[in-house]
C-alpha atoms as an extended CHARMM CRD file, in Angstrom:
* protein
*
       214  EXT
         1         1  MET       CA              0.0000000000        0.0000000000        0.0000000000  PROA      1               0.0000000000
         2         2  THR       CA              1.5370000000        3.3170000000       -1.0550000000  PROA      2               0.0000000000
         3         3  THR       CA              0.5200000000        6.6880000000        0.2630000000  PROA      3               0.0000000000
         4         4  THR       CA             -1.9080000000        8.7040000000       -1.8850000000  PROA      4               0.0000000000
         5         5  PRO       CA             -3.4680000000       12.1880000000       -1.7490000000  PROA      5               0.0000000000
         6         6  ASP       CA             -6.5040000000       10.5370000000       -0.1190000000  PROA      6               0.0000000000
         7         7  ASP       CA             -4.2480000000        9.1340000000        2.6050000000  PROA      7               0.0000000000
         8         8  ASP       CA             -2.8570000000       12.6150000000        3.2010000000  PROA      8               0.0000000000
         9         9  VAL       CA             -6.3760000000       14.0730000000        3.5420000000  PROA      9               0.0000000000
        10        10  LEU       CA             -7.3610000000       11.2950000000        5.9590000000  PROA      10              0.0000000000
        11        11  ALA       CA             -4.2070000000       11.7350000000        8.0400000000  PROA      11              0.0000000000
        12        12  ALA       CA             -4.8330000000       15.4900000000        8.2860000000  PROA      12              0.0000000000
        13        13  LEU       CA             -8.4520000000       14.9220000000        9.3710000000  PROA      13              0.0000000000
        14        14  LEU       CA             -7.5460000000       12.3460000000       12.0140000000  PROA      14              0.0000000000
        15        15  ALA       CA             -4.9600000000       14.7300000000       13.4740000000  PROA      15              0.0000000000
        16        16  GLU       CA             -7.8800000000       16.8900000000       14.6630000000  PROA      16              0.0000000000
        17        17  PRO       CA             -9.8210000000       16.3410000000       17.9450000000  PROA      17              0.0000000000
        18        18  ALA       CA            -12.5370000000       13.6900000000       17.9250000000  PROA      18              0.0000000000
        19        19  LEU       CA            -15.4100000000       16.1450000000       18.2720000000  PROA      19              0.0000000000
        20        20  ALA       CA            -14.3790000000       17.7920000000       14.9890000000  PROA      20              0.0000000000
        21        21  VAL       CA            -13.7330000000       14.4780000000       13.2630000000  PROA      21              0.0000000000
        22        22  ALA       CA            -16.8140000000       12.4620000000       14.2900000000  PROA      22              0.0000000000
        23        23  PRO       CA            -19.5590000000       14.0530000000       12.1180000000  PROA      23              0.0000000000
        24        24  ARG       CA            -17.1980000000       14.1490000000        9.1430000000  PROA      24              0.0000000000
        25        25  LEU       CA            -16.7970000000       10.3690000000        9.2680000000  PROA      25              0.0000000000
        26        26  LEU       CA            -20.4860000000        9.7960000000        8.5020000000  PROA      26              0.0000000000
        27        27  GLY       CA            -20.8680000000        8.3290000000        5.0350000000  PROA      27              0.0000000000
        28        28  SER       CA            -17.2730000000        7.0720000000        5.0450000000  PROA      28              0.0000000000
        29        29  VAL       CA            -16.6440000000        3.4240000000        4.1700000000  PROA      29              0.0000000000
        30        30  PHE       CA            -14.5870000000        1.4620000000        6.6780000000  PROA      30              0.0000000000
        31        31  TRP       CA            -12.9320000000       -1.5690000000        5.1040000000  PROA      31              0.0000000000
        32        32  SER       CA            -11.9150000000       -4.6780000000        7.0280000000  PROA      32              0.0000000000
        33        33  GLY       CA            -10.5700000000       -7.1390000000        4.5080000000  PROA      33              0.0000000000
        34        34  GLY       CA            -13.3550000000       -7.6630000000        1.9720000000  PROA      34              0.0000000000
        35        35  VAL       CA            -16.1570000000       -6.1580000000        4.0760000000  PROA      35              0.0000000000
        36        36  GLY       CA            -17.0150000000       -2.5100000000        3.5020000000  PROA      36              0.0000000000
        37        37  MET       CA            -19.1130000000       -0.6620000000        6.0870000000  PROA      37              0.0000000000
        38        38  ARG       CA            -20.7140000000        2.7340000000        5.3780000000  PROA      38              0.0000000000
        39        39  LEU       CA            -20.6700000000        4.5520000000        8.7080000000  PROA      39              0.0000000000
        40        40  THR       CA            -24.0720000000        5.8920000000        9.7700000000  PROA      40              0.0000000000
        41        41  GLU       CA            -23.6080000000        6.5450000000       13.5060000000  PROA      41              0.0000000000
        42        42  VAL       CA            -20.5750000000        7.5390000000       15.5870000000  PROA      42              0.0000000000
        43        43  GLU       CA            -19.7570000000        9.0060000000       18.9960000000  PROA      43              0.0000000000
        44        44  ALA       CA            -16.9660000000       11.3840000000       19.9830000000  PROA      44              0.0000000000
        45        45  TYR       CA            -14.9400000000       11.0420000000       23.1920000000  PROA      45              0.0000000000
        46        46  HSD       CA            -12.4710000000       13.6490000000       24.4290000000  PROA      46              0.0000000000
        47        47  GLY       CA             -9.1290000000       12.8150000000       25.9560000000  PROA      47              0.0000000000
        48        48  GLN       CA             -7.6120000000       12.5840000000       29.3980000000  PROA      48              0.0000000000
        49        49  GLY       CA             -9.2550000000       14.7310000000       32.0590000000  PROA      49              0.0000000000
        50        50  GLN       CA            -11.7520000000       16.3740000000       29.6870000000  PROA      50              0.0000000000
        51        51  ASP       CA            -14.5480000000       13.8220000000       29.3710000000  PROA      51              0.0000000000
        52        52  PRO       CA            -15.7920000000       11.6460000000       32.2690000000  PROA      52              0.0000000000
        53        53  GLY       CA            -17.3560000000        9.3010000000       29.7160000000  PROA      53              0.0000000000
        54        54  SER       CA            -14.0180000000        8.4750000000       28.1200000000  PROA      54              0.0000000000
        55        55  HSD       CA            -11.8890000000        5.4210000000       28.8800000000  PROA      55              0.0000000000
        56        56  ALA       CA             -8.9130000000        7.8120000000       28.9800000000  PROA      56              0.0000000000
        57        57  HSD       CA            -10.4580000000       10.0630000000       31.6340000000  PROA      57              0.0000000000
        58        58  ARG       CA             -8.1920000000        8.8170000000       34.4300000000  PROA      58              0.0000000000
        59        59  GLY       CA             -5.0650000000        8.4850000000       32.3550000000  PROA      59              0.0000000000
        60        60  ARG       CA             -3.1340000000        5.8140000000       30.5190000000  PROA      60              0.0000000000
        61        61  SER       CA             -3.5000000000        2.1170000000       31.3410000000  PROA      61              0.0000000000
        62        62  ALA       CA             -2.7780000000       -1.2440000000       29.7400000000  PROA      62              0.0000000000
        63        63  ARG       CA             -6.3500000000       -1.3830000000       28.4370000000  PROA      63              0.0000000000
        64        64  ASN       CA             -6.5390000000        2.0720000000       26.8580000000  PROA      64              0.0000000000
        65        65  ASN       CA             -2.9160000000        2.4310000000       25.7410000000  PROA      65              0.0000000000
        66        66  SER       CA             -3.8460000000        2.6580000000       22.0420000000  PROA      66              0.0000000000
        67        67  MET       CA             -5.9770000000        5.7420000000       22.7320000000  PROA      67              0.0000000000
        68        68  PHE       CA             -2.7920000000        7.6550000000       23.4830000000  PROA      68              0.0000000000
        69        69  GLU       CA             -1.2450000000        6.8720000000       20.0970000000  PROA      69              0.0000000000
        70        70  ARG       CA             -1.4650000000        9.3270000000       17.1970000000  PROA      70              0.0000000000
        71        71  GLY       CA             -4.5580000000        9.8150000000       15.0620000000  PROA      71              0.0000000000
        72        72  GLY       CA             -5.3760000000        6.9450000000       12.7210000000  PROA      72              0.0000000000
        73        73  THR       CA             -4.7710000000        4.1950000000       15.2820000000  PROA      73              0.0000000000
        74        74  LEU       CA             -7.5470000000        1.7460000000       16.1480000000  PROA      74              0.0000000000
        75        75  TYR       CA             -8.5760000000        1.3400000000       19.7740000000  PROA      75              0.0000000000
        76        76  VAL       CA            -10.4570000000       -1.9650000000       20.1880000000  PROA      76              0.0000000000
        77        77  TYR       CA            -11.8900000000       -3.0260000000       23.5260000000  PROA      77              0.0000000000
        78        78  LEU       CA            -14.2060000000       -5.7000000000       24.8860000000  PROA      78              0.0000000000
        79        79  SER       CA            -17.6240000000       -4.5850000000       26.1850000000  PROA      79              0.0000000000
        80        80  TYR       CA            -19.6100000000       -6.7630000000       28.6140000000  PROA      80              0.0000000000
        81        81  GLY       CA            -17.0380000000       -9.4870000000       28.0450000000  PROA      81              0.0000000000
        82        82  ILE       CA            -18.2690000000      -10.3290000000       24.5350000000  PROA      82              0.0000000000
        83        83  HSD       CA            -18.6220000000       -7.2950000000       22.2260000000  PROA      83              0.0000000000
        84        84  ARG       CA            -15.5680000000       -6.0180000000       20.3290000000  PROA      84              0.0000000000
        85        85  CYS       CA            -15.9950000000       -2.2790000000       19.9080000000  PROA      85              0.0000000000
        86        86  VAL       CA            -13.9880000000       -0.2430000000       17.3900000000  PROA      86              0.0000000000
        87        87  ASN       CA            -12.7510000000        3.3150000000       17.8840000000  PROA      87              0.0000000000
        88        88  ILE       CA            -10.6190000000        5.5240000000       15.6540000000  PROA      88              0.0000000000
        89        89  VAL       CA             -8.0750000000        7.5110000000       17.6510000000  PROA      89              0.0000000000
        90        90  CYS       CA             -7.8820000000       11.2280000000       16.7850000000  PROA      90              0.0000000000
        91        91  GLY       CA             -5.4640000000       14.0550000000       17.5030000000  PROA      91              0.0000000000
        92        92  PRO       CA             -1.7230000000       14.0710000000       18.2280000000  PROA      92              0.0000000000
        93        93  GLU       CA              0.0770000000       11.3900000000       20.2150000000  PROA      93              0.0000000000
        94        94  GLY       CA             -0.8090000000       11.6330000000       23.8920000000  PROA      94              0.0000000000
        95        95  TYR       CA             -4.0920000000       13.5140000000       23.3120000000  PROA      95              0.0000000000
        96        96  ALA       CA             -6.2630000000       10.3870000000       23.7400000000  PROA      96              0.0000000000
        97        97  SER       CA             -9.4790000000       11.3250000000       21.9710000000  PROA      97              0.0000000000
        98        98  GLY       CA            -11.3900000000        8.9260000000       19.7650000000  PROA      98              0.0000000000
        99        99  VAL       CA            -14.5100000000        8.1790000000       17.7270000000  PROA      99              0.0000000000
       100       100  LEU       CA            -16.5690000000        5.0880000000       18.5080000000  PROA      100             0.0000000000
       101       101  LEU       CA            -18.0480000000        3.4560000000       15.3940000000  PROA      101             0.0000000000
       102       102  ARG       CA            -21.6090000000        2.7660000000       16.5460000000  PROA      102             0.0000000000
       103       103  SER       CA            -23.5220000000        1.6140000000       13.4550000000  PROA      103             0.0000000000
       104       104  GLY       CA            -23.2100000000        1.1390000000        9.7400000000  PROA      104             0.0000000000
       105       105  GLU       CA            -24.5510000000       -0.3410000000        6.5170000000  PROA      105             0.0000000000
       106       106  VAL       CA            -22.6680000000       -3.2380000000        4.9490000000  PROA      106             0.0000000000
       107       107  VAL       CA            -22.0640000000       -2.1810000000        1.3410000000  PROA      107             0.0000000000
       108       108  ALA       CA            -19.5470000000       -4.8530000000        0.3220000000  PROA      108             0.0000000000
       109       109  GLY       CA            -18.8720000000       -8.3950000000        1.4960000000  PROA      109             0.0000000000
       110       110  VAL       CA            -22.4570000000       -8.8570000000        2.6780000000  PROA      110             0.0000000000
       111       111  ASP       CA            -22.2810000000      -12.6730000000        2.6610000000  PROA      111             0.0000000000
       112       112  GLU       CA            -19.1310000000      -12.6020000000        4.7980000000  PROA      112             0.0000000000
       113       113  ALA       CA            -20.7340000000      -10.2050000000        7.2580000000  PROA      113             0.0000000000
       114       114  ARG       CA            -23.9090000000      -12.2890000000        7.4230000000  PROA      114             0.0000000000
       115       115  ALA       CA            -21.8870000000      -15.4180000000        8.1770000000  PROA      115             0.0000000000
       116       116  ARG       CA            -20.4330000000      -13.6210000000       11.1930000000  PROA      116             0.0000000000
       117       117  ARG       CA            -23.8250000000      -12.2100000000       12.2150000000  PROA      117             0.0000000000
       118       118  SER       CA            -26.0960000000      -15.1800000000       11.4870000000  PROA      118             0.0000000000
       119       119  THR       CA            -28.6320000000      -14.0750000000       14.1130000000  PROA      119             0.0000000000
       120       120  SER       CA            -29.3840000000      -10.7630000000       12.3830000000  PROA      120             0.0000000000
       121       121  ARG       CA            -32.9900000000      -10.5720000000       11.2310000000  PROA      121             0.0000000000
       122       122  THR       CA            -32.7560000000       -7.8320000000        8.5970000000  PROA      122             0.0000000000
       123       123  PRO       CA            -30.0000000000       -6.1560000000        6.5440000000  PROA      123             0.0000000000
       124       124  ALA       CA            -30.3950000000       -3.0320000000        8.7010000000  PROA      124             0.0000000000
       125       125  ASP       CA            -29.7640000000       -5.1580000000       11.7980000000  PROA      125             0.0000000000
       126       126  LEU       CA            -26.3880000000       -6.4970000000       10.6130000000  PROA      126             0.0000000000
       127       127  ALA       CA            -24.3100000000       -3.7150000000       12.1480000000  PROA      127             0.0000000000
       128       128  ARG       CA            -26.7590000000       -1.6700000000       14.2310000000  PROA      128             0.0000000000
       129       129  GLY       CA            -24.8000000000       -1.0030000000       17.4300000000  PROA      129             0.0000000000
       130       130  PRO       CA            -21.0490000000       -1.0970000000       18.1250000000  PROA      130             0.0000000000
       131       131  GLY       CA            -20.8580000000       -4.7790000000       19.1240000000  PROA      131             0.0000000000
       132       132  ARG       CA            -22.6730000000       -5.9060000000       15.9840000000  PROA      132             0.0000000000
       133       133  LEU       CA            -20.5550000000       -3.6030000000       13.8380000000  PROA      133             0.0000000000
       134       134  GLY       CA            -17.3460000000       -5.0480000000       15.2690000000  PROA      134             0.0000000000
       135       135  SER       CA            -18.6040000000       -8.5900000000       14.7340000000  PROA      135             0.0000000000
       136       136  ALA       CA            -19.7210000000       -7.9530000000       11.1300000000  PROA      136             0.0000000000
       137       137  LEU       CA            -16.2800000000       -6.5100000000       10.3330000000  PROA      137             0.0000000000
       138       138  GLY       CA            -14.5110000000       -9.4850000000       11.9220000000  PROA      138             0.0000000000
       139       139  ILE       CA            -12.6830000000       -7.2610000000       14.4050000000  PROA      139             0.0000000000
       140       140  GLU       CA            -10.6510000000       -9.0320000000       17.1080000000  PROA      140             0.0000000000
       141       141  LEU       CA             -9.0070000000       -7.7350000000       20.2750000000  PROA      141             0.0000000000
       142       142  GLY       CA             -5.6600000000       -8.4040000000       18.6120000000  PROA      142             0.0000000000
       143       143  ASP       CA             -6.5160000000       -5.6430000000       16.0950000000  PROA      143             0.0000000000
       144       144  ASP       CA             -6.1380000000       -3.0510000000       18.8540000000  PROA      144             0.0000000000
       145       145  GLY       CA             -3.3420000000       -0.6610000000       17.8680000000  PROA      145             0.0000000000
       146       146  SER       CA             -3.6710000000       -1.2770000000       14.1160000000  PROA      146             0.0000000000
       147       147  ARG       CA             -3.2140000000        1.6700000000       11.7770000000  PROA      147             0.0000000000
       148       148  LEU       CA             -5.7000000000        3.0920000000        9.2530000000  PROA      148             0.0000000000
       149       149  VAL       CA             -3.1530000000        5.3320000000        7.5360000000  PROA      149             0.0000000000
       150       150  ALA       CA             -0.0680000000        4.0210000000        5.7390000000  PROA      150             0.0000000000
       151       151  ASP       CA              2.9300000000        5.4560000000        7.5740000000  PROA      151             0.0000000000
       152       152  THR       CA              5.5340000000        4.1920000000        5.1230000000  PROA      152             0.0000000000
       153       153  PRO       CA              5.4380000000        3.3970000000        1.3720000000  PROA      153             0.0000000000
       154       154  GLY       CA              4.6610000000       -0.2380000000        0.6790000000  PROA      154             0.0000000000
       155       155  GLN       CA              3.0060000000       -0.7860000000        4.0540000000  PROA      155             0.0000000000
       156       156  GLU       CA              0.1430000000       -3.2710000000        3.9480000000  PROA      156             0.0000000000
       157       157  ALA       CA             -3.0130000000       -2.4350000000        5.8760000000  PROA      157             0.0000000000
       158       158  ARG       CA             -5.9300000000       -4.7190000000        6.6260000000  PROA      158             0.0000000000
       159       159  PHE       CA             -8.0900000000       -1.7630000000        7.6250000000  PROA      159             0.0000000000
       160       160  ARG       CA             -8.8400000000        1.2300000000        5.4160000000  PROA      160             0.0000000000
       161       161  LEU       CA            -11.1370000000        4.2250000000        5.5850000000  PROA      161             0.0000000000
       162       162  ARG       CA            -12.4480000000        6.0390000000        2.5240000000  PROA      162             0.0000000000
       163       163  LEU       CA            -13.9960000000        9.4170000000        3.1800000000  PROA      163             0.0000000000
       164       164  PRO       CA            -17.1520000000       10.4320000000        1.2590000000  PROA      164             0.0000000000
       165       165  SER       CA            -16.5790000000       12.4070000000       -1.9190000000  PROA      165             0.0000000000
       166       166  ALA       CA            -19.1990000000       14.9730000000       -0.8780000000  PROA      166             0.0000000000
       167       167  PRO       CA            -20.7940000000       16.0500000000        2.4310000000  PROA      167             0.0000000000
       168       168  VAL       CA            -23.6370000000       13.8460000000        3.6430000000  PROA      168             0.0000000000
       169       169  GLY       CA            -26.6900000000       14.7890000000        5.6290000000  PROA      169             0.0000000000
       170       170  PRO       CA            -28.8190000000       15.7540000000        7.3150000000  PROA      170             0.0000000000
       171       171  VAL       CA            -26.8780000000       14.8710000000       10.4680000000  PROA      171             0.0000000000
       172       172  ALA       CA            -28.5700000000       14.4120000000       13.8550000000  PROA      172             0.0000000000
       173       173  ALA       CA            -26.7670000000       15.0020000000       17.1600000000  PROA      173             0.0000000000
       174       174  GLY       CA            -27.7010000000       13.9200000000       20.6640000000  PROA      174             0.0000000000
       175       175  PRO       CA            -26.5240000000       12.3160000000       23.9150000000  PROA      175             0.0000000000
       176       176  ARG       CA            -24.2340000000        9.3160000000       23.7670000000  PROA      176             0.0000000000
       177       177  VAL       CA            -25.7370000000        5.8660000000       24.2970000000  PROA      177             0.0000000000
       178       178  GLY       CA            -25.2030000000        3.9420000000       27.5330000000  PROA      178             0.0000000000
       179       179  VAL       CA            -22.8390000000        6.4940000000       29.1150000000  PROA      179             0.0000000000
       180       180  SER       CA            -23.4990000000        6.9650000000       32.8210000000  PROA      180             0.0000000000
       181       181  GLY       CA            -23.8380000000       10.2010000000       34.7600000000  PROA      181             0.0000000000
       182       182  HSD       CA            -23.3370000000       13.7350000000       33.4990000000  PROA      182             0.0000000000
       183       183  ALA       CA            -21.3070000000       12.5310000000       30.4990000000  PROA      183             0.0000000000
       184       184  GLY       CA            -24.3340000000       10.6840000000       29.1300000000  PROA      184             0.0000000000
       185       185  GLY       CA            -26.6600000000       13.6740000000       29.2590000000  PROA      185             0.0000000000
       186       186  ASP       CA            -27.6210000000       16.6490000000       27.1380000000  PROA      186             0.0000000000
       187       187  ALA       CA            -24.3970000000       18.4920000000       28.0240000000  PROA      187             0.0000000000
       188       188  PHE       CA            -22.5450000000       16.0280000000       25.7800000000  PROA      188             0.0000000000
       189       189  PRO       CA            -24.5130000000       15.8530000000       22.4880000000  PROA      189             0.0000000000
       190       190  TRP       CA            -21.6280000000       13.9820000000       20.8810000000  PROA      190             0.0000000000
       191       191  ARG       CA            -23.4810000000       11.1540000000       19.1460000000  PROA      191             0.0000000000
       192       192  PHE       CA            -23.8070000000       11.8880000000       15.4330000000  PROA      192             0.0000000000
       193       193  SER       CA            -25.9090000000        9.9460000000       12.9500000000  PROA      193             0.0000000000
       194       194  LEU       CA            -27.3890000000       10.1310000000        9.4750000000  PROA      194             0.0000000000
       195       195  GLU       CA            -30.9110000000       11.2890000000       10.1920000000  PROA      195             0.0000000000
       196       196  GLY       CA            -33.5530000000        8.7080000000        9.2960000000  PROA      196             0.0000000000
       197       197  ASP       CA            -31.0960000000        5.9650000000        8.3100000000  PROA      197             0.0000000000
       198       198  PRO       CA            -32.5610000000        2.5480000000        9.2670000000  PROA      198             0.0000000000
       199       199  THR       CA            -29.2230000000        1.2220000000       10.5210000000  PROA      199             0.0000000000
       200       200  VAL       CA            -28.9020000000        3.8390000000       13.3010000000  PROA      200             0.0000000000
       201       201  SER       CA            -29.2840000000        2.3180000000       16.7680000000  PROA      201             0.0000000000
       202       202  PRO       CA            -32.0040000000        3.4970000000       19.1850000000  PROA      202             0.0000000000
       203       203  TYR       CA            -31.0300000000        5.7370000000       22.0880000000  PROA      203             0.0000000000
       204       204  ARG       CA            -30.7070000000        4.0160000000       25.4400000000  PROA      204             0.0000000000
       205       205  ALA       CA            -29.6580000000        5.6530000000       28.6890000000  PROA      205             0.0000000000
       206       206  ALA       CA            -26.9970000000        4.0190000000       30.8420000000  PROA      206             0.0000000000
       207       207  VAL       CA            -28.1040000000        1.0510000000       32.9690000000  PROA      207             0.0000000000
       208       208  SER       CA            -24.7020000000        0.3790000000       34.5690000000  PROA      208             0.0000000000
       209       209  ARG       CA            -21.5570000000        2.2040000000       35.6220000000  PROA      209             0.0000000000
       210       210  GLY       CA            -19.7550000000        1.2030000000       32.4280000000  PROA      210             0.0000000000
       211       211  ARG       CA            -18.7070000000        3.7550000000       29.8430000000  PROA      211             0.0000000000
       212       212  GLY       CA            -20.0520000000        3.5770000000       26.3180000000  PROA      212             0.0000000000
       213       213  GLY       CA            -17.0490000000        4.1160000000       24.0810000000  PROA      213             0.0000000000
       214       214  ALA       CA            -13.5390000000        5.4950000000       23.7650000000  PROA      214             0.0000000000
């Protein structure tokens, strides 16, 4: 994989804070091998000390180490012991902000995604919610720390992100899903989605002390 002008645009975007990046990822296609996922719902999480809903809120740890890498790194974590959730790290190294990929539409490799998500009832259900999205893409915990942007010419990348050629919309914004306390309320309208898209997950308030995303 050689670097291209598109890679340069993506790298520049992912060097910005997550709150600026998140709505601009809507309509992008995230590629994992042969499966392409059009992103329809995302959530932004600020870095250390700025966002009580973020995994990085209390600083660096073995679990969240990838969040502190530079923009374009994947942060993958396990939710409720079973769901592999995918985040794209944003900003400079050490900033620790990220975008949780909440929902999407499978636009390529549908049969492969369906084989991984055999319990899905409808096409819209294949990747509605971050755990289902991670499963449909075949994401594993070992993919934590992978890069979306080629750092050197000739570098191979399993994961790729192609930004939309034109702005998409309308975009809806609201509270993040399943985030407890103040960080899950109206003061943090950092969930962005393509308004009216059938793959967008329903809003649910937090039912535990766990945090929702990056």
